CSV table of C-alpha atoms in Angstrom, one decimal:
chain,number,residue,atom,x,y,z
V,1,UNK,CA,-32.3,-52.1,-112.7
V,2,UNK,CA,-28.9,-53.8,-113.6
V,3,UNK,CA,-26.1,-51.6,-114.4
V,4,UNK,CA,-25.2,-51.7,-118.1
V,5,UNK,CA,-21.7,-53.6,-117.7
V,6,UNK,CA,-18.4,-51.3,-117.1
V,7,UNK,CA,-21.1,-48.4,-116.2
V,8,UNK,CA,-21.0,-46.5,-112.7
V,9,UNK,CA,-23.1,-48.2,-110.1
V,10,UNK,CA,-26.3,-46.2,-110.4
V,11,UNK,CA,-27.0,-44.3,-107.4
V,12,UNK,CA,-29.4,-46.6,-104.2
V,13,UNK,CA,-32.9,-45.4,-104.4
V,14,UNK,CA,-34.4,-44.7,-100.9
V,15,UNK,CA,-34.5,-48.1,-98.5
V,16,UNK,CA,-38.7,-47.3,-99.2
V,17,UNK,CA,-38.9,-46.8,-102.7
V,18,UNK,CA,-39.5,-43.4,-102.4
V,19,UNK,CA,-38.8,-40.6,-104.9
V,20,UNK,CA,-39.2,-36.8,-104.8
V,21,UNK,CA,-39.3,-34.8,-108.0
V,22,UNK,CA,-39.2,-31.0,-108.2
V,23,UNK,CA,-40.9,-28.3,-110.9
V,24,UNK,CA,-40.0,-25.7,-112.2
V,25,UNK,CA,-42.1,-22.6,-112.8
V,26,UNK,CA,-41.7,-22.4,-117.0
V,27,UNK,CA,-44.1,-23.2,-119.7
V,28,UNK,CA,-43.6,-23.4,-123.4
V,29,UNK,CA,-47.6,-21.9,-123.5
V,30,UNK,CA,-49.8,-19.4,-122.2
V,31,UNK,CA,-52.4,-17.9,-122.6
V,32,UNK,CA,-52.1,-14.3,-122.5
V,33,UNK,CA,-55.7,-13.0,-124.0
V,34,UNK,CA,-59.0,-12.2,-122.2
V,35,UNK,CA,-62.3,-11.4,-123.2
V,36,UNK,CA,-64.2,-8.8,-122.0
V,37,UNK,CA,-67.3,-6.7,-122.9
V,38,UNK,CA,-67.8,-3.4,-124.0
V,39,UNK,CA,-69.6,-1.2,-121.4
V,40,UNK,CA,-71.9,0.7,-124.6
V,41,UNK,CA,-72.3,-2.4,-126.9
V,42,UNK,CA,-71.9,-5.2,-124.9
V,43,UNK,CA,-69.7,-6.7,-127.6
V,44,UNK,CA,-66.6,-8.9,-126.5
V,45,UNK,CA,-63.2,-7.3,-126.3
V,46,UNK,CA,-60.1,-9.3,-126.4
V,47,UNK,CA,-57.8,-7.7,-124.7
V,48,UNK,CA,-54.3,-8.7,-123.4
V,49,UNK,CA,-53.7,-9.9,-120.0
V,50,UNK,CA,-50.2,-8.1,-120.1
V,51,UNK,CA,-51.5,-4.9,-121.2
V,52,UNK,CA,-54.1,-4.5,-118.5
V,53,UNK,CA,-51.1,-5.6,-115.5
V,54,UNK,CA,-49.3,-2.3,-117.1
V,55,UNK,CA,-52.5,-0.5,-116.9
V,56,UNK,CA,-52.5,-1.8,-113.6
V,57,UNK,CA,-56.7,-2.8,-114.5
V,58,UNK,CA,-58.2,-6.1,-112.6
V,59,UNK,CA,-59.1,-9.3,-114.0
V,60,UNK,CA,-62.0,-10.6,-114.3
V,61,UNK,CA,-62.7,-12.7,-111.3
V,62,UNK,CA,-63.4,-16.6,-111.8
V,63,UNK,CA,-67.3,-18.0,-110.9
V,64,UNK,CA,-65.7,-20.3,-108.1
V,65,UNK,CA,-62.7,-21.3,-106.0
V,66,UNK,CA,-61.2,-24.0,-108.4
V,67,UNK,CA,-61.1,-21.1,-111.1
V,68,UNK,CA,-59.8,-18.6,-109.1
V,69,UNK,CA,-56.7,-21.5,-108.3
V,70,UNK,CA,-56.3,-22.0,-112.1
V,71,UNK,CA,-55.7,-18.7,-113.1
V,72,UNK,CA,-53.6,-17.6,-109.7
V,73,UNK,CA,-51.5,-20.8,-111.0
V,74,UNK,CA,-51.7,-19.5,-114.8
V,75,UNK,CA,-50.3,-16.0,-113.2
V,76,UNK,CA,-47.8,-17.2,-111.2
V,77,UNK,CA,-46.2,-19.7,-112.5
V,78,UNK,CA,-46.3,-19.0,-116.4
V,79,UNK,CA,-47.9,-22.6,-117.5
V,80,UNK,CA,-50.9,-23.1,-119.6
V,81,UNK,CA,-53.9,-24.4,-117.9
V,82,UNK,CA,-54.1,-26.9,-120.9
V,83,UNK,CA,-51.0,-28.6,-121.4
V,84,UNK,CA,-50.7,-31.9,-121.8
V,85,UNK,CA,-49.8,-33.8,-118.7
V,86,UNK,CA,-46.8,-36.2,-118.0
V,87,UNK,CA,-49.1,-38.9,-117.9
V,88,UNK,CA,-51.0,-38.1,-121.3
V,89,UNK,CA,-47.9,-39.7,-123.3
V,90,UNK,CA,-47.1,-43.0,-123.7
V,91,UNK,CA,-44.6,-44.6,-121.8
V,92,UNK,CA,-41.3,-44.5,-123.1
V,93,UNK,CA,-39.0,-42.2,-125.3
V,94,UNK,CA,-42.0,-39.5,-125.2
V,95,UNK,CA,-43.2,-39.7,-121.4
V,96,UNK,CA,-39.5,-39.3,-120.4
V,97,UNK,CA,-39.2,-36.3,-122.5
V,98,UNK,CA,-42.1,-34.7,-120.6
V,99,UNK,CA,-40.7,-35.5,-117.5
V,100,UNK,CA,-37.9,-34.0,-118.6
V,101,UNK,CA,-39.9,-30.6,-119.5
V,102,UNK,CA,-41.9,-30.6,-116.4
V,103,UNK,CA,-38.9,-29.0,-114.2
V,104,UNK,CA,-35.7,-27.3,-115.2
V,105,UNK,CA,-33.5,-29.0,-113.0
V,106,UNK,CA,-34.2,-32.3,-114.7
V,107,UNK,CA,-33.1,-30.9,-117.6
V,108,UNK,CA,-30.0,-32.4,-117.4
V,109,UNK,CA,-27.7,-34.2,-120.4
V,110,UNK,CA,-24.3,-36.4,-120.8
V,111,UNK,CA,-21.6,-34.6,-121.1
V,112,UNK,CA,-19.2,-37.1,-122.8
V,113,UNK,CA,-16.3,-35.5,-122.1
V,114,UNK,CA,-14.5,-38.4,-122.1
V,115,UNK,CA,-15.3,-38.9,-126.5
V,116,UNK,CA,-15.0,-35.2,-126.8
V,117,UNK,CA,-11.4,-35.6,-125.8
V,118,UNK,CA,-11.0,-38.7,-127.8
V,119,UNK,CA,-12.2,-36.7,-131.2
V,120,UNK,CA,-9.9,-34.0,-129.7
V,121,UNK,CA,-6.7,-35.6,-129.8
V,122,UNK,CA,-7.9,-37.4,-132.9
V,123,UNK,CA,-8.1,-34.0,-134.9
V,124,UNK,CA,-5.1,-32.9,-133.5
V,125,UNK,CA,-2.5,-35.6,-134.2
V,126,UNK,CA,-4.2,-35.4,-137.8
V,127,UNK,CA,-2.9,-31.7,-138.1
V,128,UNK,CA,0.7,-32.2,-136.4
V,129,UNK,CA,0.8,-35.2,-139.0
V,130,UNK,CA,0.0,-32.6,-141.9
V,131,UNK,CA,2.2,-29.8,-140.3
V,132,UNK,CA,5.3,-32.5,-140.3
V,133,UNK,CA,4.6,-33.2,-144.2
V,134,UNK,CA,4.4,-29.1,-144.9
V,135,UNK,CA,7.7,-28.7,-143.3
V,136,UNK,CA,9.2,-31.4,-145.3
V,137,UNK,CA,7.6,-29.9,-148.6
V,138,UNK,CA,9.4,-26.8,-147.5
V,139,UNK,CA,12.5,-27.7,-146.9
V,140,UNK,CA,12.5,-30.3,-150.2
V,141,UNK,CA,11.4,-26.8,-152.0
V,142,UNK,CA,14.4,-24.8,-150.6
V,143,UNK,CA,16.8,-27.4,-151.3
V,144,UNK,CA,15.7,-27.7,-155.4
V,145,UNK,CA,14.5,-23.5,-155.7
V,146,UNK,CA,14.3,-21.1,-153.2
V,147,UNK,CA,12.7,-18.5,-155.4
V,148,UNK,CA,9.1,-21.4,-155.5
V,149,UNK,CA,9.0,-20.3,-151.8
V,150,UNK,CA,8.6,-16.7,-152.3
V,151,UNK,CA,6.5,-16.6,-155.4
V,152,UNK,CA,2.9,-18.9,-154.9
V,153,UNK,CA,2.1,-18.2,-158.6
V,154,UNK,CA,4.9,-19.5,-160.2
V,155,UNK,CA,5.2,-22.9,-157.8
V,156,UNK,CA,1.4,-23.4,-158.4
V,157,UNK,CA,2.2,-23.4,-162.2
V,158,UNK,CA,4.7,-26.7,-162.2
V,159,UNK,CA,2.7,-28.1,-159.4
V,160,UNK,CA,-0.6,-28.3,-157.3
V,161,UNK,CA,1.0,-30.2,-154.3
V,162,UNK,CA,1.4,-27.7,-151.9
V,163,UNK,CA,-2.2,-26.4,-152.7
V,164,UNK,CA,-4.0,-29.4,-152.1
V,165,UNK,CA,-2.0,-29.8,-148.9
V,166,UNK,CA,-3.2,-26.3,-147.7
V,167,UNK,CA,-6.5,-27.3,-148.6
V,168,UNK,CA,-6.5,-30.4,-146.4
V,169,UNK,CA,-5.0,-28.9,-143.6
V,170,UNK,CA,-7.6,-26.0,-143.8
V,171,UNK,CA,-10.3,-28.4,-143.6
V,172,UNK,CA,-8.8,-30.3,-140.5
V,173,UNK,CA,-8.5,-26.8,-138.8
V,174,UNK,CA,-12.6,-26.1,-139.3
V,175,UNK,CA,-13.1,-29.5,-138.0
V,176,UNK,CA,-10.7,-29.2,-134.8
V,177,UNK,CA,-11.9,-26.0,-134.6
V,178,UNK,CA,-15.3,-27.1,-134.5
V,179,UNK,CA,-14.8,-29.9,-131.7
V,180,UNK,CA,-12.4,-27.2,-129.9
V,181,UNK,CA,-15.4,-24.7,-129.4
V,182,UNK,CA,-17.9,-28.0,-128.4
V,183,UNK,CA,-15.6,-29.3,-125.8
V,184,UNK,CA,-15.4,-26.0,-124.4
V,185,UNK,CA,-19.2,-25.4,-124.3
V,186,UNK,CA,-19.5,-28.3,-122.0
V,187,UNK,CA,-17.1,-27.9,-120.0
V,188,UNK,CA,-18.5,-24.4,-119.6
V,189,UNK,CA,-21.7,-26.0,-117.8
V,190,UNK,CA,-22.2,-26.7,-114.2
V,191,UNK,CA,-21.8,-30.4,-113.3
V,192,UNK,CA,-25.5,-31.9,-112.5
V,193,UNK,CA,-26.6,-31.3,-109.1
V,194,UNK,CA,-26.2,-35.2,-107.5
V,195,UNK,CA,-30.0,-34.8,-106.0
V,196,UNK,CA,-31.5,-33.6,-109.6
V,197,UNK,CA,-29.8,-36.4,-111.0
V,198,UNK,CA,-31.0,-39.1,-108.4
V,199,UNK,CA,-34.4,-38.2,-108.6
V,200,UNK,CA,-34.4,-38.6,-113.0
V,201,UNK,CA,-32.5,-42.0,-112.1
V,202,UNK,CA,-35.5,-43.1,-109.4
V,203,UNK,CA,-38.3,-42.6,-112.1
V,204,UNK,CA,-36.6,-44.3,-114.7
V,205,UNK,CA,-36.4,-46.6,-112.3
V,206,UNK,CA,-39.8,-47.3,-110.9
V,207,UNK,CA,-41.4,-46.6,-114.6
V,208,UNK,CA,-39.0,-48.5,-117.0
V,209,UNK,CA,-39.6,-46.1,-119.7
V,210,UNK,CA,-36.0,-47.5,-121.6
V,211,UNK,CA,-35.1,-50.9,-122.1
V,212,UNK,CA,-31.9,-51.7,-119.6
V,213,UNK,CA,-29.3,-51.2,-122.5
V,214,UNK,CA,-30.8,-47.3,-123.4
V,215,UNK,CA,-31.5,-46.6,-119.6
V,216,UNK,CA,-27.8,-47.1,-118.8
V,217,UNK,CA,-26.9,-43.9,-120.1
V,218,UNK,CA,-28.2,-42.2,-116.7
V,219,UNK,CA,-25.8,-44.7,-114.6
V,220,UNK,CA,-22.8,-42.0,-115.4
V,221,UNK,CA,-23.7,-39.7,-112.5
V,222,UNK,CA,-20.4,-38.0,-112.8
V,223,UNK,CA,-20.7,-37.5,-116.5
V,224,UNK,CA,-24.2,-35.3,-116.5
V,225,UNK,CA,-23.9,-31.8,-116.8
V,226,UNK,CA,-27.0,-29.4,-115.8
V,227,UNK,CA,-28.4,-27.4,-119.2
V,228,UNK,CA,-29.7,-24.5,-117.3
V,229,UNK,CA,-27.4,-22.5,-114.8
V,230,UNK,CA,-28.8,-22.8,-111.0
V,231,UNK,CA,-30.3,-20.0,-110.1
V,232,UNK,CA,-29.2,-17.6,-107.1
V,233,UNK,CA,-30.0,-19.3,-103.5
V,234,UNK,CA,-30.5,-22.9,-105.3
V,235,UNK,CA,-28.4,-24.6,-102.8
V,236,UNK,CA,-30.6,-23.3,-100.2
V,237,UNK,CA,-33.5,-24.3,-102.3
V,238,UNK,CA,-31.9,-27.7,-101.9
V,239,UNK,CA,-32.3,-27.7,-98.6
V,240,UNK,CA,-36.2,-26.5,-98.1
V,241,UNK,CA,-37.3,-29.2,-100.8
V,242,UNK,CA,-36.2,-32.2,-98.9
V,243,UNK,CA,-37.8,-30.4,-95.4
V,244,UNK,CA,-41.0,-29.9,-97.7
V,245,UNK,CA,-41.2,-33.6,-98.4
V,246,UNK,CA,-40.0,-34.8,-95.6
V,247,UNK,CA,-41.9,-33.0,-92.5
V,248,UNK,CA,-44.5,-30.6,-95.0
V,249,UNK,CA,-47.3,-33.1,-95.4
V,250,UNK,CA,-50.8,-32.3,-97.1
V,251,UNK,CA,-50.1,-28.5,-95.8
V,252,UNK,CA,-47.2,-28.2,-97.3
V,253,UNK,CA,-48.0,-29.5,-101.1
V,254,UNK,CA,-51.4,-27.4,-101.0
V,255,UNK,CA,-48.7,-24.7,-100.5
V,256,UNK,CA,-45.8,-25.2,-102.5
V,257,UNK,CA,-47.5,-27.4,-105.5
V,258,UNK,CA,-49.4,-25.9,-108.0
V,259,UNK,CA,-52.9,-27.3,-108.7
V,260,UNK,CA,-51.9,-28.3,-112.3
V,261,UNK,CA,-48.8,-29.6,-111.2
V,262,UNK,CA,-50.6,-31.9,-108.8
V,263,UNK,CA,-53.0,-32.9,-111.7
V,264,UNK,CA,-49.9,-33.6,-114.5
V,265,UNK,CA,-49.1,-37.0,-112.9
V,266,UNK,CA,-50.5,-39.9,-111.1
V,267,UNK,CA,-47.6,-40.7,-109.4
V,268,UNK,CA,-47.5,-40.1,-105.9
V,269,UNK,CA,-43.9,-40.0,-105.6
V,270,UNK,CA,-43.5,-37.4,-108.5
V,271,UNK,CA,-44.1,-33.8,-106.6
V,272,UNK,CA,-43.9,-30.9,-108.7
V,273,UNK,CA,-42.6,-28.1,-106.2
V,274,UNK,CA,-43.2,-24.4,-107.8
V,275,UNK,CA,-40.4,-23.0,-108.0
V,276,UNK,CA,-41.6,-19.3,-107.8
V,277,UNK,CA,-42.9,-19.9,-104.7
V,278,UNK,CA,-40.0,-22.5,-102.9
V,279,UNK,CA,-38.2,-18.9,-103.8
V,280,UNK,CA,-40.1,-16.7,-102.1
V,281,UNK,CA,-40.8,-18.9,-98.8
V,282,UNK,CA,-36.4,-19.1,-98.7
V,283,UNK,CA,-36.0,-15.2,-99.4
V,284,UNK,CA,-38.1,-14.6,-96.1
V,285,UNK,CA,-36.0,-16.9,-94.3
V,286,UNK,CA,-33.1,-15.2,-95.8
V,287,UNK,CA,-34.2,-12.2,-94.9
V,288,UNK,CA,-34.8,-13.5,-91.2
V,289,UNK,CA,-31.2,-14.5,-90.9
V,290,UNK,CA,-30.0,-11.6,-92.4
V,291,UNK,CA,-31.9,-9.4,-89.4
V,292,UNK,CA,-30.6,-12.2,-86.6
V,293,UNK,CA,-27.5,-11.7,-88.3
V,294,UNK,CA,-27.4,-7.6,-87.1
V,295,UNK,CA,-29.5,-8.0,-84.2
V,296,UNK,CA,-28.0,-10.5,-82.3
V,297,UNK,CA,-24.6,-9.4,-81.9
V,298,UNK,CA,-26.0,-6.0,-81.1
V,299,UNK,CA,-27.7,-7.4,-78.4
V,300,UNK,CA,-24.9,-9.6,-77.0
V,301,UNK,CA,-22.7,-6.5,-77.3
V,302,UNK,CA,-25.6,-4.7,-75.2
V,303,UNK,CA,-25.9,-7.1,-72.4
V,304,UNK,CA,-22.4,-8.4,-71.8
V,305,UNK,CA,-20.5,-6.8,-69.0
V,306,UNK,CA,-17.8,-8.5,-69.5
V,307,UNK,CA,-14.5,-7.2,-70.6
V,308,UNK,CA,-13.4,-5.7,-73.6
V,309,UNK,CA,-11.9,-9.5,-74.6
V,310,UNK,CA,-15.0,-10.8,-74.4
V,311,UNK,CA,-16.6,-8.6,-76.5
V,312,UNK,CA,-14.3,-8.2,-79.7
V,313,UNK,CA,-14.6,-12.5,-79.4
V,314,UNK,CA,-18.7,-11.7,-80.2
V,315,UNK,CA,-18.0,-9.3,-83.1
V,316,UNK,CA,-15.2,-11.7,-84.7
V,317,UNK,CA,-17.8,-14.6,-84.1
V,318,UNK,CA,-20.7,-13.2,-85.5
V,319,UNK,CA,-18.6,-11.4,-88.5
V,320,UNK,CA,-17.2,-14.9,-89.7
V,321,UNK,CA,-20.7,-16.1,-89.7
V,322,UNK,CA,-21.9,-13.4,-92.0
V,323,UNK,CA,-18.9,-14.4,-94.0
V,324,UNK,CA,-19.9,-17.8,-94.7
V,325,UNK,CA,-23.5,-17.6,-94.7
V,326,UNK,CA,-22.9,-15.0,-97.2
V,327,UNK,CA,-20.4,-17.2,-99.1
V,328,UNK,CA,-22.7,-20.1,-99.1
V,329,UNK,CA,-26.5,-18.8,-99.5
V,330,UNK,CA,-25.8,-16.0,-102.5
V,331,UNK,CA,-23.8,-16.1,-105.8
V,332,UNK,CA,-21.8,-13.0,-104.3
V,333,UNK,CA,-18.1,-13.0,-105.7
V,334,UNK,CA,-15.0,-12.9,-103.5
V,335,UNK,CA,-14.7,-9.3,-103.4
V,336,UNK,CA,-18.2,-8.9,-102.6
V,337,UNK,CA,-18.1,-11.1,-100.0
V,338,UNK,CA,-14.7,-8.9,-98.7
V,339,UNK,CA,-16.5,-5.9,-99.1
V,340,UNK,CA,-19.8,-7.1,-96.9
V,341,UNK,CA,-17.9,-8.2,-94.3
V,342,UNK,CA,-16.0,-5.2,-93.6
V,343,UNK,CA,-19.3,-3.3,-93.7
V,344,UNK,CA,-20.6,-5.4,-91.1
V,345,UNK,CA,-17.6,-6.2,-89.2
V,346,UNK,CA,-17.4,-1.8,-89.1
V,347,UNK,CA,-20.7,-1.7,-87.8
V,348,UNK,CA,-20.3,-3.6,-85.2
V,349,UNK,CA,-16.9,-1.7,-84.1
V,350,UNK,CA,-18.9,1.4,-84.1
V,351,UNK,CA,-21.4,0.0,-81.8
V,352,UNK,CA,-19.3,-0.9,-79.6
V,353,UNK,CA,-17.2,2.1,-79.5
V,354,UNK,CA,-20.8,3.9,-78.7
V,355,UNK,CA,-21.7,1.9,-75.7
V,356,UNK,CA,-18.0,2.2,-74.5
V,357,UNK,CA,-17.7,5.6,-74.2
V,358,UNK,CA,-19.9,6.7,-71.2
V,359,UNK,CA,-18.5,3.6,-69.3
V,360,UNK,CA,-14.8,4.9,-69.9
């Protein structure tokens, strides 16, 4: 596709064409009714799927395997088992849309900052232009009668000048107002993850949905801004979703990709990652790092006979590790970050103050 002329150079799609999508875990439907019988009248019971998970009461269990797939998917990603697919639309405006839907990180949007801005200064040279023509009114005021300025009633009665002016400049104040609080609310949102945007860019692409004019829009990389807020540990979700695709093979999508997000496309290079569960396979490795993290400079403290030197260089080592890998992997703030270093950096000291002591 052609860049729309005096638009960014879209991003290079992959030297083999191919492209990697990832899903997202939310649906707009779902079906949260069963139907059971009655033990005395064998009458059917509807009865809510939520209200028996607080009873902590079973589901019924599905005749076969496929069943029993549909309904762990149902449960744990939150999606209908009967939504329409990405495929079931018609290629253009509508298919795009549900490609769109199908994951939250593509739900991604042009910021136009750059026409925000415009309006902005627009609306505000308007007002300094209706500010200069109230000061003049006042000072033309003072000059012929003071007294007009300190009584609105009686200046109102020779003449509606001043009033309409008011008016006017009230109305440009909603309307600056109004483009003051938009502005903001974009540049409130987290700039579009350059992957997230890529991958949108690729389909568009290899599908042709837009006509080269309309399909320009997503060449401005640096203009998208992500609707939804990354959740915590999404960089490092980043990272696993490439390794996925990558080195994860027919193992790793019968894992990591829902049976009805295999099913909503026919693309191949469209893969639907759950999000719930891309989650829980990096809090385990989290959690793994987190225990290498206080284990191995406990050990290295253990088994070094070297002198003291040797060993506050381990505990400073492993410390500014902890730092950054909790600086990088979690949405901790600064002074959380402080706070969980001294911790660790303290229990480390102590340790080694403990297998010290005897020697000394």
């Amino acid at each position: 596709m052609e860049p729309h002329d005096g638009a960014q150079t879209p991003p290079t799609p992959p030297a083999n064409g191919q492209h990697t999508s990832y899903s997202s875990d939310n649906s707009t439907v779902r079906r949260t009714n069963i139907e059971i019988r009655d033990l005395e009248s064998q009458s059917p019971k509807t009865v809510d799927r939520n209200f028996r998970r607080f009873l902590g009461l079973s589901l019924p269990v599905p005749a076969n395997l496929d069943d029993i797939e549909d309904d762990l998917a149902e449960s744990e990603d939150g999606g209908p088992l009967d939504c329409q697919s990405i495929d079931d639309h018609p290629n253009g405006y509508p298919r795009l849309a549900a490609l769109l839907n199908s994951d939250e990180d593509f739900l991604i949007c042009r910021q136009y900052g750059f026409l925000h801005n415009r309006v902005l200064l627009y609306r505000q040279d308007e007002l300094r232009e209706l500010e200069q023509k109230l000061l003049v009114m006042d000072n033309i005021t003072q000059e012929k009668d003071d007294t007009m300025l300190k009584c609105r009633m009686r200046e109102e009665r020779e003449t509606d000048e001043r009033r309409a002016l008011i008016n006017r400049i009230d109305d440009k104040l909603r309307e600056y107002n109004d483009i003051v609080q938009r502005t903001r609310s974009f540049a409130t949102l987290q700039r579009a993850m350059k992957r997230n945007h890529t991958s949108v860019w690729n389909w568009i692409h290899n599908n042709a949905p837009l006509v080269q004019a309309e399909a320009s829009t997503f060449n401005q990389d640096r203009d998208f801004v992500a609707i939804v807020d990354a959740r915590e540990g999404g960089w490092f979700d980043t990272l696993i979703e490439p390794a996925l695709s990558k080195f994860g093979g027919s193992i790793g999508r019968q894992m990591f990709i829902p049976k009805h997000n295999r099913s909503s496309t026919s693309d191949k290079l469209v893969r639907l990652y759950s999000k719930r569960r891309i989650n829980l396979f990096s809090r385990l490795i989290v959690t793994f790092l987190a225990a290498v993290l206080l284990m191995a400079p406990v050990i290295a403290l253990f088994v070094t006979k070297e002198r003291a030197g040797i060993k506050i260089l381990i505990i400073f080592l492993f410390t500014l590790t902890f730092s950054v890998a909790l600086s990088t992997c979690t949405k901790a703030k600064r002074h959380e970050v402080f706070a969980a270093t001294v911790a660790y950096c303290a229990v480390l000291v102590v340790f080694l103050g403990n297998i010290g002591g005897p020697q000394q």
